[in-house]
Amino acid sequence: MSASDSSSKGETPGTAVDEARPYEPHWLLRWVYKRFFTHIQVDERWSGVVRDAARKGVVVYVMRSLSLLDFLCLDFLLKRFGLPLVRFVNDLGLWILEPFGKGDRRLALRRQIPEHDALSEVLKSQFSALLFLRRPPRLGRPKRRGEEMETDLIRTLIESQRRASHPIFLVPQTFVWTKRPPQARRGLLDGVFGTVEWPGRLRVLLQFLFNYRNALLRSGEPFDLQEFLAENPDLTDAQLADKVRYALLRRMERERTLVLGPTKKTLGRIQDDLLRSPRIRKHIESEAKGSGRSIAKVEKEARKELSKLCANQQPYVVALLARFLDWVWNRIYDGIVIDEEGIERLREKARDGAIVLLPSHKSHVDYLVLSSVLYSRQLLPPLIAAGENLGFFPLGPILRRGGAFFIKRSFRGKKLYAALVDGYMRRLLVEGFPIEFFIEGGRSRTGKLLPPKYGLLSMVVDASLLLRARKVYFVPISIGYERIIEERSYMHELGGGEKQKENVGGLLRSSDILRSKYGRLYVHFGETISFDDLLEDALAEPLADETGEFDAEAILSGSVALKPRPSGDEAPARPKRDRQDLNPRERRVMIQRLAHLVTYQIDRVTVVTPAALVAMALLTHRQRGMTHADLLQTAECLLSALERQDARTAGQLRDENGAIRSDTVHEAIELFLDGKLIQRHGDGDEAIYKIPSERRIALEYYNNNVLHFFVPSALIAAALQVSAGKTITVQTLRERVRQLSKLFKYEFHFRADAAFEDIFEDALATMVAHDELVLHGDTVSPAPGRPGAIVDIYASMLRSYFEAYILALRSTGVLLERRELSRKEWYKQALATGQRMYLAGEIVRRESISKPKLETALKALKDYQLVKTSGDDLQCGRVLTDAVTLQALEKKLLPFLK
């Protein structure tokens, strides 16, 4: 039975939907449909949303502007997906075309009765209808919001709903025929043919003919008219109709904005608006007064800086980049694995407010991959904060038109420039553009997340504090790779080599990546953080440690938790505070807490890839070579431990029976063999894998991608190593782990919402529950046999860090002789010392000799007052009086290497 046959018998909507089948139109429309309409990209949720609404009541499709083309496309898609067919449409004389067939299946389109009566009759029979809310502007008479309809059919819907027992669902439908965003500046064509957002008939036709292969259908959330009437019993029908119409237009506008973005201004207009703002005017006047230059000269300099700063996103460049990047991804990657649920969460929040995207930063590919993913999911690519080093010709102009804006690495001593960046970021949020920047600042060369940088985040928080009418959401995103294309340059830098400046030659020399496969690429989204919720927590109660003193560093390192706000009877009465009551100290802590929540979320959603699992299994093995059987067994143990923490794992890691897939492990091994990161001796199950010493530092990069999941367990295991497997008290273990967490606080991220005690107790309980440790009263020891063997693996994960910190201690002795040394010279001498210690057997792991590890170790030494800094120079700290001090500290670390 066809859809029109089913619906013509007056069956209930649910039955009609269940039995609906696509209907075949006559030959002319069949040709038009096949030629043009089959290319339309449909919102994946669309058919499900409409079916669900049809099961509960009557569906009325709603569109913004009267259009024959939109009606024909909707008719085609309804028949294609077997959804409730339209039995009424306002203001279209379509019976000559008869898209629904002939005879008694003809629509109620012939105006034998008034429109409101025809619509009432259709709804009474529980059939679906289509309503256009406004007319397009007439030729030469454009209006900003189109023209009103002669008959207010929204009131007819309200009257019909009052008479009906079943709900009427108004489902907004938005066809996007062009990716060109609405323009603030109106041109001559806009005056004649209508604007992009409210096009006239001729412009609609031209947009369709030029863009039909990329056309989209977006569906808004259904509007439950019955529920709305129940919630507003005191309003008149006229008032209700105005509210319903406004709500529907808003929902359709939001769907268009998700794809096209907000109204775009010219670069000149943006610069003029920024330079006229009172805050920037104040900085211009201050700069002129301080430098002795005229205000006109300073303003000219500011305009020049803005021309370098501002993005100029162009839809045609975005489309070309998307096609090019699809080709590139297919050449160098085996696929991109996308968190589709995360995409939908992002879309939902984008409907509700401004979006700030905060991805991890491991590769230059990060700049491109997220925009490519969002564009393929019909979301506006963000405007991306990029380093000024990427603004070189010809890449810079291309990236700028793709959505990048370029900022200097440091704002130190540049108050006017900082004000310009702050004003530009604020403008983007106010106008509703999605923003993307990397909370780590630069790329991580180690595979771990870098400590968060607060500069741009502070600007966004300051802007959000002023945006009372707009919600702001922060979206943590993990972008992960099985192998990175910068592998070779990272090895060079980790070994102490100078960072190479990006240039065209460097990019051309990297063209050989197009002949390689780098595994899969993963894009996953963390839980969205609402700025309003964050602000409410910050205003609810001042933060203090157990002594009543504020200690942000203790909170962020995990030794003190952010205490939850008391509720109910426990909550003491206090005056309600507003956002302007936030003092500078509370603002600073709120920014720090936000930064650490973001990094924690990124870590939590980082995907455990086969490459990371294999790298960790190989690096934690203590022997020179590792058999294939041992590799599989260790990988299985590690994967099980990760799954217990609800870590996101690559779908191809386990087979249908739950066993680890040997073919997936084999693919990861081949990936590393291709990159010459490991060597294989023998074949098949008899194979033995060995890591060349000079390649361990590269393999550690992939190990570090998932190391954060194991840090609490690894600290406990390392603390147990000191006792050589003997039983120790829980209190002794706790104190050792506390000291280690303090030592490594710059090395690993600790949760900001849990105190050290909670983290320790959770990790200890988990290890005991899974028979990794044995708890006897108040004593603890590694479990015997195979279950306890993983404790040794956990401890092995931290060996390179202990060795690096011992190296840092050994290298600090030079300050006793020279009293002062530049950082650059100290790093150079420390790396040389490390090579000697490695050759002498004092360092076992080659990856311990790493500049990033020495950098974080130096921060720890500064905390322990062994060194102090004076500009870029290092000097002996208060505690460092002689070599005996360093030797004593080194002896304290050596037992952890047993």
XYZ file of N, CA, C and O in Angstrom, residues 723-830:
432
model
N 60.478 -1.145 48.718
C 60.528 -2.221 49.711
C 60.839 -3.569 49.098
O 60.762 -4.598 49.785
N 61.168 -3.576 47.793
C 61.567 -4.817 47.102
C 60.552 -5.930 47.281
O 60.901 -7.081 47.528
N 59.264 -5.574 47.174
C 58.211 -6.582 47.234
C 57.787 -6.960 48.629
O 56.889 -7.799 48.799
N 58.406 -6.383 49.669
C 58.029 -6.713 51.036
C 56.759 -5.971 51.440
O 56.391 -4.969 50.849
N 56.138 -6.466 52.499
C 54.925 -5.843 53.006
C 55.267 -4.529 53.707
O 56.237 -4.445 54.471
N 54.477 -3.491 53.437
C 54.631 -2.207 54.131
C 53.255 -1.737 54.573
O 52.228 -2.219 54.090
N 53.222 -0.775 55.484
C 51.945 -0.268 55.966
C 51.332 0.654 54.917
O 52.046 1.271 54.109
N 50.032 0.730 54.958
C 49.316 1.616 54.030
C 49.724 3.067 54.265
O 49.867 3.849 53.318
N 49.948 3.428 55.522
C 50.339 4.805 55.825
C 51.693 5.141 55.205
O 51.887 6.229 54.647
N 52.656 4.202 55.312
C 53.958 4.430 54.685
C 53.817 4.572 53.173
O 54.437 5.445 52.549
N 53.010 3.693 52.586
C 52.771 3.760 51.148
C 52.143 5.092 50.771
O 52.547 5.727 49.784
N 51.177 5.532 51.567
C 50.497 6.793 51.278
C 51.475 7.963 51.281
O 51.444 8.820 50.392
N 52.352 8.010 52.273
C 53.296 9.122 52.362
C 54.300 9.105 51.214
O 54.687 10.157 50.693
N 54.745 7.904 50.823
C 55.659 7.822 49.672
C 54.984 8.328 48.401
O 55.576 9.082 47.623
N 53.747 7.908 48.189
C 53.024 8.328 46.988
C 52.749 9.829 47.033
O 52.816 10.509 46.005
N 52.471 10.362 48.226
C 52.251 11.802 48.348
C 53.490 12.581 47.909
O 53.401 13.578 47.186
N 54.659 12.110 48.356
C 55.900 12.787 47.994
C 56.173 12.674 46.488
O 56.632 13.628 45.854
N 55.861 11.511 45.916
C 56.066 11.340 44.471
C 55.119 12.219 43.668
O 55.507 12.791 42.644
N 53.869 12.331 44.118
C 52.913 13.174 43.392
C 53.344 14.638 43.445
O 53.133 15.391 42.485
N 53.957 15.032 44.554
C 54.478 16.391 44.656
C 55.674 16.580 43.731
O 55.818 17.604 43.067
N 56.554 15.564 43.684
C 57.730 15.637 42.826
C 57.346 15.750 41.348
O 57.947 16.515 40.594
N 56.319 14.989 40.947
C 55.939 14.905 39.535
C 54.731 15.773 39.182
O 54.068 15.517 38.191
N 54.447 16.784 39.989
C 53.221 17.551 39.744
C 53.275 18.339 38.425
O 52.236 18.677 37.868
N 54.479 18.638 37.936
C 54.584 19.308 36.633
C 54.630 18.299 35.479
O 54.541 18.681 34.323
N 54.774 17.041 35.835
C 54.925 16.002 34.821
C 53.581 15.413 34.420
O 53.344 15.105 33.243
N 52.680 15.269 35.389
C 51.391 14.626 35.133
C 50.255 15.512 35.627
O 50.428 16.282 36.585
N 49.101 15.368 34.976
C 47.917 16.126 35.380
C 47.160 15.347 36.459
O 46.855 14.172 36.287
N 46.874 16.031 37.549
C 46.065 15.438 38.606
C 44.684 16.086 38.605
O 44.536 17.256 38.258
N 43.704 15.320 39.037
C 42.330 15.817 39.040
C 42.193 17.025 39.957
O 42.693 17.038 41.079
N 41.458 18.041 39.454
C 41.231 19.240 40.259
C 40.006 19.104 41.149
O 39.788 19.925 42.026
N 39.185 18.080 40.926
C 37.950 17.931 41.699
C 38.056 16.817 42.741
O 37.043 16.366 43.276
N 39.277 16.334 43.007
C 39.458 15.286 44.015
C 40.768 15.537 44.751
O 41.772 15.919 44.153
N 40.746 15.340 46.080
C 41.953 15.505 46.888
C 42.876 14.306 46.707
O 42.471 13.251 46.206
N 44.119 14.479 47.123
C 45.087 13.395 47.017
C 44.581 12.131 47.711
O 44.730 11.021 47.197
N 43.998 12.288 48.895
C 43.515 11.136 49.656
C 42.514 10.316 48.845
O 42.564 9.081 48.825
N 41.597 11.009 48.166
C 40.575 10.307 47.392
C 41.192 9.568 46.204
O 40.827 8.422 45.909
N 42.122 10.237 45.521
C 42.766 9.612 44.365
C 43.552 8.376 44.805
O 43.489 7.312 44.183
N 44.283 8.513 45.909
C 45.084 7.394 46.421
C 44.192 6.228 46.837
O 44.457 5.061 46.472
N 43.150 6.502 47.603
C 42.278 5.438 48.090
C 41.574 4.732 46.934
O 41.414 3.509 46.944
N 41.144 5.485 45.934
C 40.472 4.871 44.774
C 41.427 3.941 44.029
O 41.061 2.814 43.661
N 42.652 4.415 43.795
C 43.621 3.600 43.059
C 43.992 2.352 43.844
O 44.074 1.246 43.290
N 44.214 2.504 45.150
C 44.578 1.360 45.991
C 43.452 0.330 46.029
O 43.684 -0.878 45.883
N 42.210 0.812 46.204
C 41.070 -0.103 46.265
C 40.900 -0.856 44.952
O 40.572 -2.062 44.947
N 41.110 -0.172 43.833
C 40.981 -0.830 42.527
C 42.034 -1.916 42.349
O 41.737 -3.023 41.872
N 43.273 -1.633 42.737
C 44.341 -2.617 42.593
C 44.108 -3.822 43.506
O 44.390 -4.963 43.127
N 43.570 -3.587 44.696
C 43.260 -4.692 45.600
C 42.092 -5.503 45.057
O 42.105 -6.750 45.075
N 41.065 -4.828 44.555
C 39.871 -5.518 44.059
C 40.187 -6.441 42.888
O 39.511 -7.455 42.691
N 41.212 -6.098 42.120
C 41.559 -6.918 40.946
C 42.797 -7.777 41.198
O 43.477 -8.190 40.248
N 43.064 -8.040 42.495
C 44.097 -8.991 42.906
C 45.497 -8.604 42.444
O 46.361 -9.470 42.304
N 45.710 -7.305 42.222
C 47.060 -6.850 41.897
C 47.869 -6.624 43.173
O 49.091 -6.797 43.181
N 47.176 -6.232 44.243
C 47.789 -6.050 45.553
C 47.027 -6.877 46.582
O 45.848 -7.177 46.402
N 47.726 -7.209 47.664
C 47.101 -7.940 48.775
C 47.112 -7.031 49.990
O 48.169 -6.506 50.384
N 45.953 -6.870 50.582
C 45.804 -6.018 51.755
C 45.558 -6.898 52.982
O 44.585 -7.649 53.045
N 46.464 -6.825 53.981
C 46.328 -7.560 55.235
C 46.244 -6.533 56.362
O 47.276 -6.003 56.794
N 45.027 -6.262 56.817
C 44.881 -5.252 57.863
C 45.341 -3.906 57.364
O 44.788 -3.357 56.407
N 46.403 -3.368 57.989
C 46.925 -2.065 57.569
C 48.222 -2.192 56.782
O 48.977 -1.229 56.636
N 48.501 -3.389 56.270
C 49.700 -3.589 55.443
C 49.298 -3.997 54.030
O 48.225 -4.539 53.805
N 50.209 -3.749 53.094
C 49.926 -4.032 51.685
C 51.192 -4.542 51.015
O 52.311 -4.150 51.374
N 51.018 -5.421 50.023
C 52.150 -5.954 49.267
C 51.646 -6.395 47.897
O 50.442 -6.603 47.706
N 52.544 -6.541 46.892
C 52.121 -7.052 45.587
C 51.590 -8.476 45.708
O 52.084 -9.281 46.515
N 50.572 -8.798 44.930
C 50.009 -10.144 44.947
C 51.010 -11.117 44.329
O 51.784 -10.755 43.439
N 51.009 -12.354 44.781
C 51.935 -13.340 44.200
C 51.464 -13.798 42.828
O 50.289 -13.692 42.480
N 52.369 -14.314 42.046
C 52.019 -14.919 40.772
C 51.681 -13.907 39.690
O 52.041 -12.726 39.753
N 50.942 -14.396 38.704
C 50.644 -13.607 37.516
C 49.821 -12.343 37.796
O 50.101 -11.298 37.225
N 48.794 -12.391 38.694
C 48.022 -11.163 38.932
C 48.873 -10.004 39.429
O 48.635 -8.856 39.076
N 49.862 -10.306 40.289
C 50.693 -9.251 40.829
C 51.802 -8.811 39.904
O 52.488 -7.813 40.176
N 52.006 -9.540 38.799
C 53.094 -9.195 37.872
C 52.883 -7.843 37.212
O 53.846 -7.170 36.837
N 51.601 -7.439 37.096
C 51.333 -6.167 36.426
C 51.812 -4.984 37.262
O 52.033 -3.892 36.743
N 51.991 -5.197 38.575
C 52.518 -4.131 39.435
C 53.911 -3.734 38.963
O 54.272 -2.547 38.941
N 54.695 -4.709 38.559
C 56.031 -4.427 38.034
C 55.949 -3.639 36.729
O 56.774 -2.771 36.461
N 54.927 -3.951 35.921
C 54.726 -3.212 34.670
C 54.361 -1.768 34.971
O 54.874 -0.835 34.342
N 53.473 -1.572 35.958
C 53.110 -0.204 36.343
C 54.341 0.584 36.759
O 54.539 1.735 36.331
N 55.169 -0.007 37.604
C 56.359 0.699 38.089
C 57.312 1.023 36.947
O 57.943 2.092 36.923
N 57.410 0.116 35.983
C 58.312 0.326 34.853
C 57.905 1.525 34.012
O 58.732 2.110 33.317
N 56.626 1.906 34.067
C 56.150 3.050 33.285
C 56.820 4.355 33.706
O 56.911 5.289 32.911
N 57.288 4.433 34.951
C 57.851 5.683 35.470
C 59.371 5.685 35.531
O 59.969 6.668 35.959
N 60.004 4.590 35.104
C 61.462 4.507 35.260
C 62.188 5.642 34.545
O 63.117 6.245 35.097
N 61.782 5.964 33.337
C 62.486 7.014 32.585
C 62.364 8.370 33.280
O 63.260 9.218 33.167
N 61.274 8.595 34.020
C 61.095 9.867 34.722
C 62.004 9.934 35.941
O 62.614 10.983 36.216
N 62.126 8.831 36.669
C 63.064 8.816 37.793
C 64.495 9.031 37.307
O 65.268 9.788 37.909
N 64.848 8.367 36.211
C 66.206 8.524 35.687
C 66.451 9.957 35.218
O 67.543 10.510 35.417
N 65.442 10.577 34.611
C 65.593 11.956 34.143
C 65.776 12.918 35.314
O 66.580 13.865 35.245
N 65.051 12.691 36.410
C 65.178 13.582 37.567
C 66.513 13.376 38.270
O 67.095 14.333 38.810
N 67.019 12.137 38.278
C 68.369 11.906 38.815
C 69.395 12.620 37.940
O 70.360 13.228 38.441
N 69.203 12.576 36.637
C 70.088 13.294 35.714
C 70.048 14.793 35.993
O 71.098 15.464 35.994
N 68.837 15.327 36.248
C 68.727 16.755 36.548
C 69.473 17.108 37.825
O 70.156 18.144 37.908
N 69.378 16.246 38.838
C 70.123 16.482 40.082
C 71.625 16.466 39.833
O 72.365 17.343 40.302
N 72.066 15.472 39.081
C 73.492 15.346 38.788
C 73.992 16.583 38.023
O 75.102 17.069 38.288
N 73.169 17.073 37.114
C 73.583 18.206 36.276
C 73.544 19.528 37.021
O 74.171 20.500 36.596
N 72.784 19.579 38.116
C 72.699 20.823 38.878
C 74.003 21.109 39.615
O 74.273 22.257 39.992
N 74.816 20.095 39.802
C 76.085 20.288 40.494
C 76.986 21.307 39.830
O 77.826 21.924 40.492
N 76.805 21.527 38.530
C 77.652 22.490 37.826
C 77.455 23.901 38.367
O 78.346 24.746 38.270
N 76.256 24.178 38.953
C 76.003 25.512 39.500
C 76.868 25.791 40.726
O 77.102 26.958 41.067
N 77.321 24.731 41.407
C 78.207 24.931 42.552
C 79.566 25.469 42.110
O 80.254 26.157 42.877
N 79.947 25.157 40.866
C 81.232 25.612 40.357
C 81.114 26.964 39.662
O 81.927 27.858 39.895
N 80.083 27.110 38.826
C 79.990 28.329 38.006
C 79.043 29.366 38.596
O 78.992 30.493 38.106
N 78.260 28.985 39.591
C 77.340 29.862 40.318
C 76.193 30.381 39.456
O 75.114 30.648 39.958
N 76.415 30.558 38.159
C 75.337 31.057 37.281
C 75.544 30.475 35.883
O 76.670 30.397 35.397
N 74.428 30.059 35.276
C 74.491 29.407 33.972
C 73.182 29.668 33.237
O 72.108 29.652 33.849
N 73.263 29.907 31.943
C 72.033 30.113 31.171
C 71.281 28.792 31.036
O 71.893 27.712 31.086
N 69.966 28.871 30.888
C 69.174 27.661 30.725
C 69.656 26.852 29.524
O 69.771 25.623 29.587
N 69.908 27.542 28.421
C 70.314 26.856 27.204
C 71.595 26.072 27.428
O 71.707 24.907 27.017
N 72.553 26.670 28.124
C 73.816 25.994 28.385
C 73.620 24.835 29.369
O 74.244 23.777 29.236
N 72.715 25.045 30.356
C 72.467 23.978 31.330
C 71.847 22.759 30.641
O 72.246 21.624 30.907
N 70.881 22.994 29.757
C 70.261 21.877 29.036
C 71.303 21.145 28.195
O 71.334 19.905 28.134
N 72.169 21.907 27.564
C 73.199 21.312 26.709
C 74.127 20.428 27.537
O 74.422 19.279 27.148
N 74.556 20.927 28.686
C 75.460 20.146 29.531
C 74.736 18.944 30.150
O 75.316 17.865 30.296
N 73.446 19.124 30.505
C 72.683 18.019 31.104
C 72.504 16.884 30.103
O 72.625 15.702 30.461
